[in-house]
XYZ file of C-alpha atoms in Angstrom:
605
model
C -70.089 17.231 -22.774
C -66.935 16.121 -24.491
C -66.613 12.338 -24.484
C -63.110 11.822 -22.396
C -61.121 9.344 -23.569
C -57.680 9.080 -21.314
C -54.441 10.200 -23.625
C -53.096 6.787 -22.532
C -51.057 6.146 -25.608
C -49.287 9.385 -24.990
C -49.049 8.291 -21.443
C -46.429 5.523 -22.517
C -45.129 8.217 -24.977
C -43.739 9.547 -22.117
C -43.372 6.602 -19.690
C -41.089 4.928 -22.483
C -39.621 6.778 -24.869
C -38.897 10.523 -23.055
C -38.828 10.319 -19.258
C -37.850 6.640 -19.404
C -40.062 5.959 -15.768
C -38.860 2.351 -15.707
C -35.271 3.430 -15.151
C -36.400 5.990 -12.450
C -38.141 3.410 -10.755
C -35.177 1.051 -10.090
C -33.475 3.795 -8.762
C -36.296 4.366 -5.523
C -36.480 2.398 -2.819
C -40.303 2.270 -2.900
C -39.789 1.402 -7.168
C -39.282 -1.962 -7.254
C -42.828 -3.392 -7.520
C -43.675 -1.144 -10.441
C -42.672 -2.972 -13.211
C -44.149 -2.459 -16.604
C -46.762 -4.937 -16.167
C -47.990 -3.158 -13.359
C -47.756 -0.100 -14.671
C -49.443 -0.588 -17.935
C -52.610 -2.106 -15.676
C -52.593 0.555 -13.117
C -52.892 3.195 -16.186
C -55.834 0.297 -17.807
C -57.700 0.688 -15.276
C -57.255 4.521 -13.921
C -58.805 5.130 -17.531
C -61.880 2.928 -16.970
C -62.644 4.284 -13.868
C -61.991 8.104 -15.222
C -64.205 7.668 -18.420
C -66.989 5.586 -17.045
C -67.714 6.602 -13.738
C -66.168 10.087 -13.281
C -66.746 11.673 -16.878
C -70.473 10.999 -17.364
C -70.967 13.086 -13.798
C -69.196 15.527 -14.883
C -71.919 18.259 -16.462
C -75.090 16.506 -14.130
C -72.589 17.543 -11.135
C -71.633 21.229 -12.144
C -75.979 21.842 -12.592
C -76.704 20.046 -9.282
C -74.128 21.326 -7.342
C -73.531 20.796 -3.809
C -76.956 21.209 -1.302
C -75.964 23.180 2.273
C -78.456 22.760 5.028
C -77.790 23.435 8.720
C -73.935 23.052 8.413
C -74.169 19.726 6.441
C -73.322 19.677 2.711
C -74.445 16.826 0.526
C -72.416 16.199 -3.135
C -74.149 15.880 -6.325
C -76.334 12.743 -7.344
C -73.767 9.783 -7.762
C -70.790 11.474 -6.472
C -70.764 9.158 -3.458
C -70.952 5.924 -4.888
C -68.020 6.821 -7.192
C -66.001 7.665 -4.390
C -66.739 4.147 -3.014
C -65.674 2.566 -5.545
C -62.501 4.701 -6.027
C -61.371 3.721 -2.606
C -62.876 0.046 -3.170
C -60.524 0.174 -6.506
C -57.222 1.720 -4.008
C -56.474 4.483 -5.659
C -56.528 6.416 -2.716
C -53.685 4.629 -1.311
C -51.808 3.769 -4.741
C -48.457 5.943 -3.660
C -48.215 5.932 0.238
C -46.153 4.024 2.590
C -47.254 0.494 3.663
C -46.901 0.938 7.491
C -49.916 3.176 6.996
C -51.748 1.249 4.569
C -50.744 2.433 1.554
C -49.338 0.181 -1.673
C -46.200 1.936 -1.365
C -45.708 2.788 -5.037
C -44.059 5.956 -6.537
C -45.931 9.095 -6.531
C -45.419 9.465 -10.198
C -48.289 6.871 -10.949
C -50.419 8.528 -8.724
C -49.943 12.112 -10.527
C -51.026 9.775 -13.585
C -53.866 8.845 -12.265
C -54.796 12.333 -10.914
C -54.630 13.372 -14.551
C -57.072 11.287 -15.730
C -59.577 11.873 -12.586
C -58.932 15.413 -13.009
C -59.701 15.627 -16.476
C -62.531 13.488 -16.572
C -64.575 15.716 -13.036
C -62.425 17.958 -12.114
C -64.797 18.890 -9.030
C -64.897 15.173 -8.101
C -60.973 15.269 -8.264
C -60.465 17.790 -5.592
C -62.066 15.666 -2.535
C -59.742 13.237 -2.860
C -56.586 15.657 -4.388
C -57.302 17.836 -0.920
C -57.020 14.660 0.939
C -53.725 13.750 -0.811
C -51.663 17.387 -0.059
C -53.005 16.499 3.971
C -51.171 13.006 4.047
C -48.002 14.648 2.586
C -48.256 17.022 5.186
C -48.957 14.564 8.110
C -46.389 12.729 6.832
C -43.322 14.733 6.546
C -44.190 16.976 9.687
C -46.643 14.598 11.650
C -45.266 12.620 15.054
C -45.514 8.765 14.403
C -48.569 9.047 16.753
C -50.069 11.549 14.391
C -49.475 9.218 11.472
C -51.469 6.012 13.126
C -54.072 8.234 14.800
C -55.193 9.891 11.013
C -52.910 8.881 8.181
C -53.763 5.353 8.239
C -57.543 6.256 7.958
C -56.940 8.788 5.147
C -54.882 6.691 3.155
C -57.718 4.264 3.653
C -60.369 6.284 2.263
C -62.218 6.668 5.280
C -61.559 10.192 6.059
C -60.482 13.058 4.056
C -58.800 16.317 4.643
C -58.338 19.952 3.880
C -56.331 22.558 3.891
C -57.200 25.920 5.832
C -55.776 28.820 5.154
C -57.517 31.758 4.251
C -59.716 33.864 6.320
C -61.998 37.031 5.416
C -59.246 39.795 6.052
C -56.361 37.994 3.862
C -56.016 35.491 1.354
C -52.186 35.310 0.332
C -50.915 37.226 2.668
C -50.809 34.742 5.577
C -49.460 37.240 8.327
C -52.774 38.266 9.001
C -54.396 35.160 9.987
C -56.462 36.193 13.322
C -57.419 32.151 13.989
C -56.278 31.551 17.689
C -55.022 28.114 19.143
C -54.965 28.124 22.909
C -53.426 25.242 24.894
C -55.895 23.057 26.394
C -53.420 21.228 29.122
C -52.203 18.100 27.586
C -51.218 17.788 23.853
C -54.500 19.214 22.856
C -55.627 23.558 21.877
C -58.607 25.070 21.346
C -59.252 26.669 18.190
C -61.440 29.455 17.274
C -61.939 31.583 14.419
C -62.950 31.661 10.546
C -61.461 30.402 7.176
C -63.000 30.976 3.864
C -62.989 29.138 0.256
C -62.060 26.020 2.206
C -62.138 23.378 -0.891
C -63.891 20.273 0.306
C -64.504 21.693 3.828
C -67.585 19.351 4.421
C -69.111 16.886 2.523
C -70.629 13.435 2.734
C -68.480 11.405 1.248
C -66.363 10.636 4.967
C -67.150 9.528 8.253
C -64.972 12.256 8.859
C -62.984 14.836 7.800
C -59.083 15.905 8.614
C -59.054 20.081 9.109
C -55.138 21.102 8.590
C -55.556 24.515 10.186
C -53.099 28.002 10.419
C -53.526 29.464 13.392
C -51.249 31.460 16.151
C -50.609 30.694 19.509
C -51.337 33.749 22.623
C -47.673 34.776 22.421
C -46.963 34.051 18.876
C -45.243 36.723 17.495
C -46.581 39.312 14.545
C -47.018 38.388 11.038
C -45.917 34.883 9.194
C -43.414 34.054 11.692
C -45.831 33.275 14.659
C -48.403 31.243 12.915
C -48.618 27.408 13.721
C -50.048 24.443 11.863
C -52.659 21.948 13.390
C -54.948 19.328 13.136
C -58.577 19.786 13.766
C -60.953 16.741 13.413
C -64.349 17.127 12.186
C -65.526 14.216 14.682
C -62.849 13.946 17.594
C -61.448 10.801 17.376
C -61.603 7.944 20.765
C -58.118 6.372 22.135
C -59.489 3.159 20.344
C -59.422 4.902 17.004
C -63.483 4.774 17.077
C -64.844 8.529 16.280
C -66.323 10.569 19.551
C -68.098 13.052 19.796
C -68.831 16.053 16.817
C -65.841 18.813 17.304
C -66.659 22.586 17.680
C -65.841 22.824 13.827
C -68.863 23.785 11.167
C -69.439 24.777 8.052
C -71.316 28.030 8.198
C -72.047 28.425 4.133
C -70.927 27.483 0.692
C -69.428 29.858 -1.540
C -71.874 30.479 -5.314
C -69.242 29.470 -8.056
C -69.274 30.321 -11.941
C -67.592 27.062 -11.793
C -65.785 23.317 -10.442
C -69.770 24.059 -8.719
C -69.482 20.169 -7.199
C -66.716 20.944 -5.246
C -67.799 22.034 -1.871
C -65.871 25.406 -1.354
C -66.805 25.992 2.136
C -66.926 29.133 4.874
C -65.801 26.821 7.592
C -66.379 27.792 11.793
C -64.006 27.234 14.121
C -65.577 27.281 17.962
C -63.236 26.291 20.281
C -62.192 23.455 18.630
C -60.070 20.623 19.481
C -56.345 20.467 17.775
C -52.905 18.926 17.981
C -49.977 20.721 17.038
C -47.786 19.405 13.784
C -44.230 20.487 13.930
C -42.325 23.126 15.461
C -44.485 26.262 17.325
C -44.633 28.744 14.705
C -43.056 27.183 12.649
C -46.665 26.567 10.701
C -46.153 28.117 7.339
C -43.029 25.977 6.698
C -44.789 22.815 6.972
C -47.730 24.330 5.528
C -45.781 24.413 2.129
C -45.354 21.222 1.964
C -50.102 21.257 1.834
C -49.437 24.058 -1.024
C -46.771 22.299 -3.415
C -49.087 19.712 -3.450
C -51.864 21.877 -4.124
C -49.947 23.733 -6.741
C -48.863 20.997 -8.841
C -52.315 19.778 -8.408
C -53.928 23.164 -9.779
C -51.068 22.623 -12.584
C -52.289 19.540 -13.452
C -55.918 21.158 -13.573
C -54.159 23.813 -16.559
C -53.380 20.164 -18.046
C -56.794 19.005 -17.868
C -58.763 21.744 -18.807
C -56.275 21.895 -22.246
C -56.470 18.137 -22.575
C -60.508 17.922 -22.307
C -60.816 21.020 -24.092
C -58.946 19.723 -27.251
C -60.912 16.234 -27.306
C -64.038 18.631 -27.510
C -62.743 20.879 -30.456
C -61.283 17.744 -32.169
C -64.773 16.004 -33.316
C -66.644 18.834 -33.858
C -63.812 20.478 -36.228
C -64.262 17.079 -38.427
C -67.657 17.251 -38.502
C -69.541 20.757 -38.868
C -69.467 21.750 -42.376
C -68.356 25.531 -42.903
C -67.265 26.810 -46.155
C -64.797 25.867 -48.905
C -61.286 25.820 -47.777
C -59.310 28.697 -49.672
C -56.515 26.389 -51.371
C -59.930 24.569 -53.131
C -62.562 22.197 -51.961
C -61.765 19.334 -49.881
C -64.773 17.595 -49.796
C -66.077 17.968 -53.114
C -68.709 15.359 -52.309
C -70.490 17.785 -49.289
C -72.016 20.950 -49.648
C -68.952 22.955 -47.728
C -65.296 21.787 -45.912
C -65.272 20.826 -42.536
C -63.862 22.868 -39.927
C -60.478 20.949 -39.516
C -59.422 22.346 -43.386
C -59.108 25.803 -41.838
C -55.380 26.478 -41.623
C -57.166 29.021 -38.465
C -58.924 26.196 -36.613
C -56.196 24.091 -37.305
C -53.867 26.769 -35.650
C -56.641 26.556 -32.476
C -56.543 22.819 -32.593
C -52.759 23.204 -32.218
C -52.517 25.216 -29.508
C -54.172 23.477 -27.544
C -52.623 19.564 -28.309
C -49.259 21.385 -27.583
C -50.173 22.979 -24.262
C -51.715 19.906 -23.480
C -48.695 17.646 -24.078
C -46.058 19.493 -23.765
C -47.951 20.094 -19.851
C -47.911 16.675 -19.285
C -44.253 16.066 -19.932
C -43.408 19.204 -17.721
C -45.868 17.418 -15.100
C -44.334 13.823 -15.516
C -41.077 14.985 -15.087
C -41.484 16.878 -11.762
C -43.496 14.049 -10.475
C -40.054 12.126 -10.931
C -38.729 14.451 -8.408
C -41.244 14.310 -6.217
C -40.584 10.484 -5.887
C -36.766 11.195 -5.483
C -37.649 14.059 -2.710
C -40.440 11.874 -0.422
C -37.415 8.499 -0.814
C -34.448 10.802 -0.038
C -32.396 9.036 2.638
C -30.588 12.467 3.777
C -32.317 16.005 4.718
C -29.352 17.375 2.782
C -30.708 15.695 -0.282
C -34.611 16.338 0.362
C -33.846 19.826 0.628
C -31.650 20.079 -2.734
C -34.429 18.018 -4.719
C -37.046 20.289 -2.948
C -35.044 23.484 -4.164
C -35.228 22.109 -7.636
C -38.721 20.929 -7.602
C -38.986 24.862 -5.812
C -37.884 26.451 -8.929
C -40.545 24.378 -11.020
C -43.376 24.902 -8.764
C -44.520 28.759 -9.746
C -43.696 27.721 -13.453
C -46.097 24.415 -13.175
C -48.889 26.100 -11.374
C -48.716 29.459 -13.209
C -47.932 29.339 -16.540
C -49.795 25.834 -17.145
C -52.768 27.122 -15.564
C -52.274 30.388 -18.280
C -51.997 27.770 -20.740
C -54.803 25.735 -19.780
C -57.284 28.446 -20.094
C -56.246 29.940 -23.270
C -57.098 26.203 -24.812
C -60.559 26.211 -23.004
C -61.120 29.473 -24.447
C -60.026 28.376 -27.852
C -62.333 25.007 -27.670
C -65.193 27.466 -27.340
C -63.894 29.159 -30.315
C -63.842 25.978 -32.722
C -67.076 25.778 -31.834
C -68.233 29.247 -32.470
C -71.662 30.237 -31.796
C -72.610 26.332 -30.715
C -69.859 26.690 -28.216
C -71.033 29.759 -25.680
C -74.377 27.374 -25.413
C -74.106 24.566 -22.604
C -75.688 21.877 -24.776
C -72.167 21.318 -25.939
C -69.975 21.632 -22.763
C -67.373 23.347 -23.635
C -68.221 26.597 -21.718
C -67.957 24.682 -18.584
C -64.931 23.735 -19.128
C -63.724 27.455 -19.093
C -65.778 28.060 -16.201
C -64.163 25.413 -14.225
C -60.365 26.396 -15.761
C -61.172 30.222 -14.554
C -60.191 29.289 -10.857
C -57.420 27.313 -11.791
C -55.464 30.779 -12.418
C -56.601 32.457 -9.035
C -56.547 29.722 -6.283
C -53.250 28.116 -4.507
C -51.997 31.688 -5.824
C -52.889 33.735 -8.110
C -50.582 34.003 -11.798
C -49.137 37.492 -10.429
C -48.325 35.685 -6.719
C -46.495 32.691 -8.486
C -44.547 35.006 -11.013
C -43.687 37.219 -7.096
C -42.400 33.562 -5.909
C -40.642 32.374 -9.025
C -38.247 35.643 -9.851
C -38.239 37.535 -6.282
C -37.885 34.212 -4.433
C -36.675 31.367 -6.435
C -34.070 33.549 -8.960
C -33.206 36.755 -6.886
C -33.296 35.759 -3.411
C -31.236 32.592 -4.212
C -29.197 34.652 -6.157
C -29.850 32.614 -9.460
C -28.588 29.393 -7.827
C -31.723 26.845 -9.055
C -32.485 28.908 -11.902
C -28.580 28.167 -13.269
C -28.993 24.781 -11.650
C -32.113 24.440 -14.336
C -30.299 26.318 -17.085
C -27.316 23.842 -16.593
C -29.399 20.807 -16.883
C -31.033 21.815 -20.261
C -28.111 23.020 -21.467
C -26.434 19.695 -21.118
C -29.116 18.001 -22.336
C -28.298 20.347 -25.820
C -25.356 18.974 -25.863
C -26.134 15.263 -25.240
C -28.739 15.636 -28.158
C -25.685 16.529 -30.168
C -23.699 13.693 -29.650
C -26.548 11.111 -29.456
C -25.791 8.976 -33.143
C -29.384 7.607 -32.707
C -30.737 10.771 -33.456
C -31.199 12.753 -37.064
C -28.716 15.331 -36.163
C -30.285 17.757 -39.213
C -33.569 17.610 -38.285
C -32.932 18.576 -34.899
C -30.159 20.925 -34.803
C -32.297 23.890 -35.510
C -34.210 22.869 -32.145
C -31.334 22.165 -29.762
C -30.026 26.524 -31.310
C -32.995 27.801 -30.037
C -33.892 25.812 -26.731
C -29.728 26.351 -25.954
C -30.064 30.266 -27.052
C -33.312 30.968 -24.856
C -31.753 29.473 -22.031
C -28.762 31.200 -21.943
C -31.296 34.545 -22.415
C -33.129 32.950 -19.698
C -30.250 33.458 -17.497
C -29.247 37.096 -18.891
C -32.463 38.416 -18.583
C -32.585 37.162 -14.829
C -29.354 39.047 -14.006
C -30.752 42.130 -15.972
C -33.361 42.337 -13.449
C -31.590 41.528 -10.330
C -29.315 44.690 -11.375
C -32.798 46.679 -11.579
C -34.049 45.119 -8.343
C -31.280 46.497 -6.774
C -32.252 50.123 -7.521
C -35.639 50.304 -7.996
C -38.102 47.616 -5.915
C -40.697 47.678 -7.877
C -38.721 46.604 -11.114
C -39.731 43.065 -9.249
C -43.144 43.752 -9.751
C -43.476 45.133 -12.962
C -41.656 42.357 -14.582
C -42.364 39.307 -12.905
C -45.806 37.775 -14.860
C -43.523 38.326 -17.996
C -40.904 36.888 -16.304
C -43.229 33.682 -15.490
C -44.549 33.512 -19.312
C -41.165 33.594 -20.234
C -40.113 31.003 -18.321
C -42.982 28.503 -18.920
C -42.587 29.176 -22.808
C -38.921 27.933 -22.579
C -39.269 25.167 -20.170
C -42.034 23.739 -22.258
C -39.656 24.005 -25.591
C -37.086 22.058 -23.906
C -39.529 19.193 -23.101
C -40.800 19.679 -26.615
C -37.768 18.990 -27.630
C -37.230 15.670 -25.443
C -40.256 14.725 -27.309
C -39.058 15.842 -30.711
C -35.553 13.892 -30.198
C -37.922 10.762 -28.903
C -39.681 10.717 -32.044
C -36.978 11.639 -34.923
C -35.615 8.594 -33.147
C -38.271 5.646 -33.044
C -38.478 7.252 -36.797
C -34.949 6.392 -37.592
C -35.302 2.900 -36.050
C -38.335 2.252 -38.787
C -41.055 2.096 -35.965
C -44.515 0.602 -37.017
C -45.880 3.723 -35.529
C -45.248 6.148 -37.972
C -48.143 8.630 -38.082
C -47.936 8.902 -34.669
C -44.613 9.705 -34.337
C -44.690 12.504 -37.071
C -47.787 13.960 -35.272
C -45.565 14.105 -32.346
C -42.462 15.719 -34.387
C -45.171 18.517 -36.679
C -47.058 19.566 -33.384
C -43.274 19.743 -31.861
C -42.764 22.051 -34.858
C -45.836 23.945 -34.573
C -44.773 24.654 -30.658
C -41.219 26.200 -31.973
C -42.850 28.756 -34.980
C -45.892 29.641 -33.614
C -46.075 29.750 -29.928
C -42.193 30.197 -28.696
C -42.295 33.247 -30.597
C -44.395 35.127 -27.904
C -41.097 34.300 -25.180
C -39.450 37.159 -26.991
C -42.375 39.825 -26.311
C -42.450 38.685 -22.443
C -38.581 39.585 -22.833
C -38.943 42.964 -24.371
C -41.980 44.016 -21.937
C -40.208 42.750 -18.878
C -37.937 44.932 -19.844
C -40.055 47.821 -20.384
C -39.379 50.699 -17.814
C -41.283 50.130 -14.736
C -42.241 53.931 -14.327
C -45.445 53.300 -17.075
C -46.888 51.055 -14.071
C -45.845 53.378 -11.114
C -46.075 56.803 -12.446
C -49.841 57.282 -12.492
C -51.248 58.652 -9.289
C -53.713 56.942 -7.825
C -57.425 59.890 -8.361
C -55.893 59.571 -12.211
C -57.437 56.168 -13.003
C -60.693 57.212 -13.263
C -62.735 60.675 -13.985
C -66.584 60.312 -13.149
């Protein structure tokens, strides 16, 4: 496997010199405490545990897998213990409130530290990531009852949760969820039916484990506005807080992965099961978002990872396999050939995937600062603005970093040619786990649906222009910043400043289509999403760019890695911005080529 080492130096990269987290932090409530000191410990540490307890389980856990036996499901050899000591360590609890045990700090550091978990076992990761998108959930809709009763024993460690969706006859399409929740007298319902590719459904790493469940009510009405959220203990759960008796809630079967195979994805049985009701009566699905944002930026931070790991992979093995003479003249007159890493072609691989990897984890950072501004909001006026811009990022985050992420696992394989499709080397797993990261939480084609038919033309471009605006002025400060080179990055700020405003054009282009044809929607939406990812990655490539040309101008000690930062900036803006315009033209293409074919045409047998 590759050996993981955490990116923590471009960690503070980030932390200090782009995003500037220290500022952000006196400006939340919940910020004070995380002072550099702090900070720079919290990320010491994160990165021991990742690298020497998570990491070396990572391949023994994907060829154990996880062992099913009469509705119980053991984890992989060692997989316990290292979740004892991650909730021995507090990690669990690093960014919830205190008056349910958490540390209180911002959920920023936490998305840090999910980085490096995630990275390091991504299967591991999701038991406790699940558990993290069921707090936020119990915590925004949840009664204060509901909070005490389970949220101060998740944020402890003791239990976990999950998210269930999905059942047999529908997987995105939520309005035909057939799980029934019938009142039981009291505040209690009984729930009965089936869910599917339930991610950490049972386990044995809990006492117990914390089932948010979609399910409708006997007079609910038809499709996703009569479904209703609830919570559906594994072990019910005494008036003394002591567990009771097992609830009518099993796991019938685990699903047989090509990959993340130490994650428990679980067909999970619902018999007349004992819930509570979060939120409003049918009014599930809109709390339920709140579960799938979380998940989404999670699965984004998974397109992250799997670049990230990926690239430390294809790094050593591109210095050291020897593999002909490099065609400007040898290199390494010494050796019998070049290694890989002369290759101006493996170099372009190795590229590709440092950028997506860092230029992800700026996009990541930065929407984790909203998140902190959204969960400390004093007003619902201002949660619901930050949520509409943290809306608009969502799709982009999960679907084009996730398209991102598994290009560079493909192209670690590649580096490693021949040696790389065998497992000896790990880097096949690494696209095996990545695969999923593109289907699950949404699939690329639902997240490009939600970004341009919900986010652009049902809002009628407000948070797109809202985004546009804010990069735009950020041009413009660039412009007048003295600190910076203005030469050497004027060429930048032209094209970031003329892809946004195309950004915007192209976006009223197709709500003029949508207006006549449907299906335009459709036909033009994954392009739409590429497009989209491509330029909101430039303009945090050039955040880091500006960052750099100006610790440069100061006469930092750091030089090489400053102009590694500004040359893979420049590699991002010739090589891979480039493809934005060919998501343009084809978006653009007429959507009659998708629709015109009738159906007995695809095939003659």
């Amino acid at each position: 496997m590759p050996e993981y080492k955490a990116p923590v130096r471009d960690m503070k990269f980030l932390a200090e010199d782009v995003l500037d987290m220290q500022a952000h932090y006196q400006t939340l409530p919940n910020g004070g405490e995380a002072t550099p000191d702090l900070v720079d410990a919290i990320i010491s540490e994160g990165a021991k545990f990742a690298e020497n307890v998570l990491a070396p389980l990572n391949r023994s856990g994907d060829e154990e897998g996880c062992h099913w036996q009469d509705g119980e499901v053991v984890t992989p050899k060692g997989f316990k213990a290292a979740y004892q000591q991650y909730v021995a360590g507090g990690w669990q609890s690093l960014s919830h409130p205190p008056e349910y045990g958490g540390q209180g700090l911002p959920m920023s550091l936490g998305v840090m530290i999910s980085e490096m978990v995630g990275t390091a076992n991504w299967s591991w990761g999701m038991y406790p990531g699940l558990t993290l998108g069921a707090m936020n959930t119990l915590f925004l809709h949840g009664t204060e009852a509901q909070r005490q009763t389970w949220l101060t024993r998740m944020t402890s460690g003791e239990w976990s949760g999950t998210m269930c969706l999905t059942e047999p006859q529908c997987g995105t399409d939520l309005g035909q969820v057939k799980t029934r929740a019938i009142p039981n007298g009291g505040e209690t319902y009984r729930l009965s039916g089936t869910k599917i590719f339930i991610s950490a459904g049972e386990h044995d790493l809990t006492e117990n484990i914390i089932h948010i469940v979609l399910a409708r009510l006997p007079d609910a009405p038809e499709g996703t506005r009569g479904i209703s959220l609830f919570i559906v203990p594994k072990f019910k759960v005494n008036p003394d807080g002591s567990l009771g008796e097992r609830n009518g809630v099993t796991c019938g079967s685990l699903e047989h992965k090509m990959g993340i195979k130490a994650s428990a994805t679980c067909v999970m049985n619902f018999d007349e099961a004992e819930g509570y009701l979060i939120g409003p009566e049918n009014k599930g699905l809109q709390c339920m978002f709140t579960f799938m944002n979380t998940a989404r930026i999670g699965t984004g931070i998974q397109g992250l990872a799997s670049a990230e790991l990926a690239y430390q992979g294809a790094l050593p093995y591109a210095r050291e396999r020897l593999s002909m003479r490099s065609l400007s003249g040898a290199k390494q007159p010494d050796k019998v050939a070049d290694s890989l890493i002369v290759h101006p072609d493996v170099r372009r691989m190795l590229l590709t995937m440092k950028a997506f990897a860092e230029g992800g984890r700026a996009m990541l950072y930065d929407a984790a600062k909203l998140a902190d501004r959204m969960i400390t909001a004093e007003t619902e006026a201002e949660r619901n603005r930050l949520d509409e811009e943290l809306g608009m990022l969502t799709p982009i985050l999960k679907g084009f970093l996730t398209e991102a992420g598994l290009e560079a696992a493909n192209l670690g394989v590649q580096v490693f040619g021949g040696h790389g499709y065998i497992r000896e080397h790990g880097m096949e797993q690494i696209i095996r786990d990545a695969r999923i990261s593109t289907l699950y939480e949404g699939t690329t084609g639902i997240q490009s649906l939600d970004l341009l038919g919900r986010k652009v033309l049902l809002s009628k471009g407000k948070d797109l222009n809202r985004l546009a605006g804010q990069i735009l002025k950020y041009c413009k400060s660039v412009l007048a910043d003295d600190r910076v080179p203005r030469l050497k990055v004027l060429p930048f700020v032209g094209k970031v400043s003329a892809l946004t405003l195309r950004w915007q054009y192209l976006s009223y282009r197709l709500a003029f289509r949508a207006a006549r044809n449907r299906d335009a929607v459709g036909a033009a939406s994954v392009d739409y999403l590429m497009f989209s990812g491509y330029v909101v990655m430039a303009y945090y490539w050039l955040q880091m760019l500006v960052a750099a040309q100006r610790k440069l101008a100061e006469g930092t000690s750091e030089q090489a890695f400053y102009k590694a930062k500004v040359q893979t900036a420049e590699f991002y803006f010739s090589r891979i911005l480039p493809r934005a315009e060919a998501h343009a033209k084809t978006m653009l293409a007429c959507p009659r080529t998708l629709t015109r074919m009738k159906e007995e045409s695809f095939a003659f047998l």
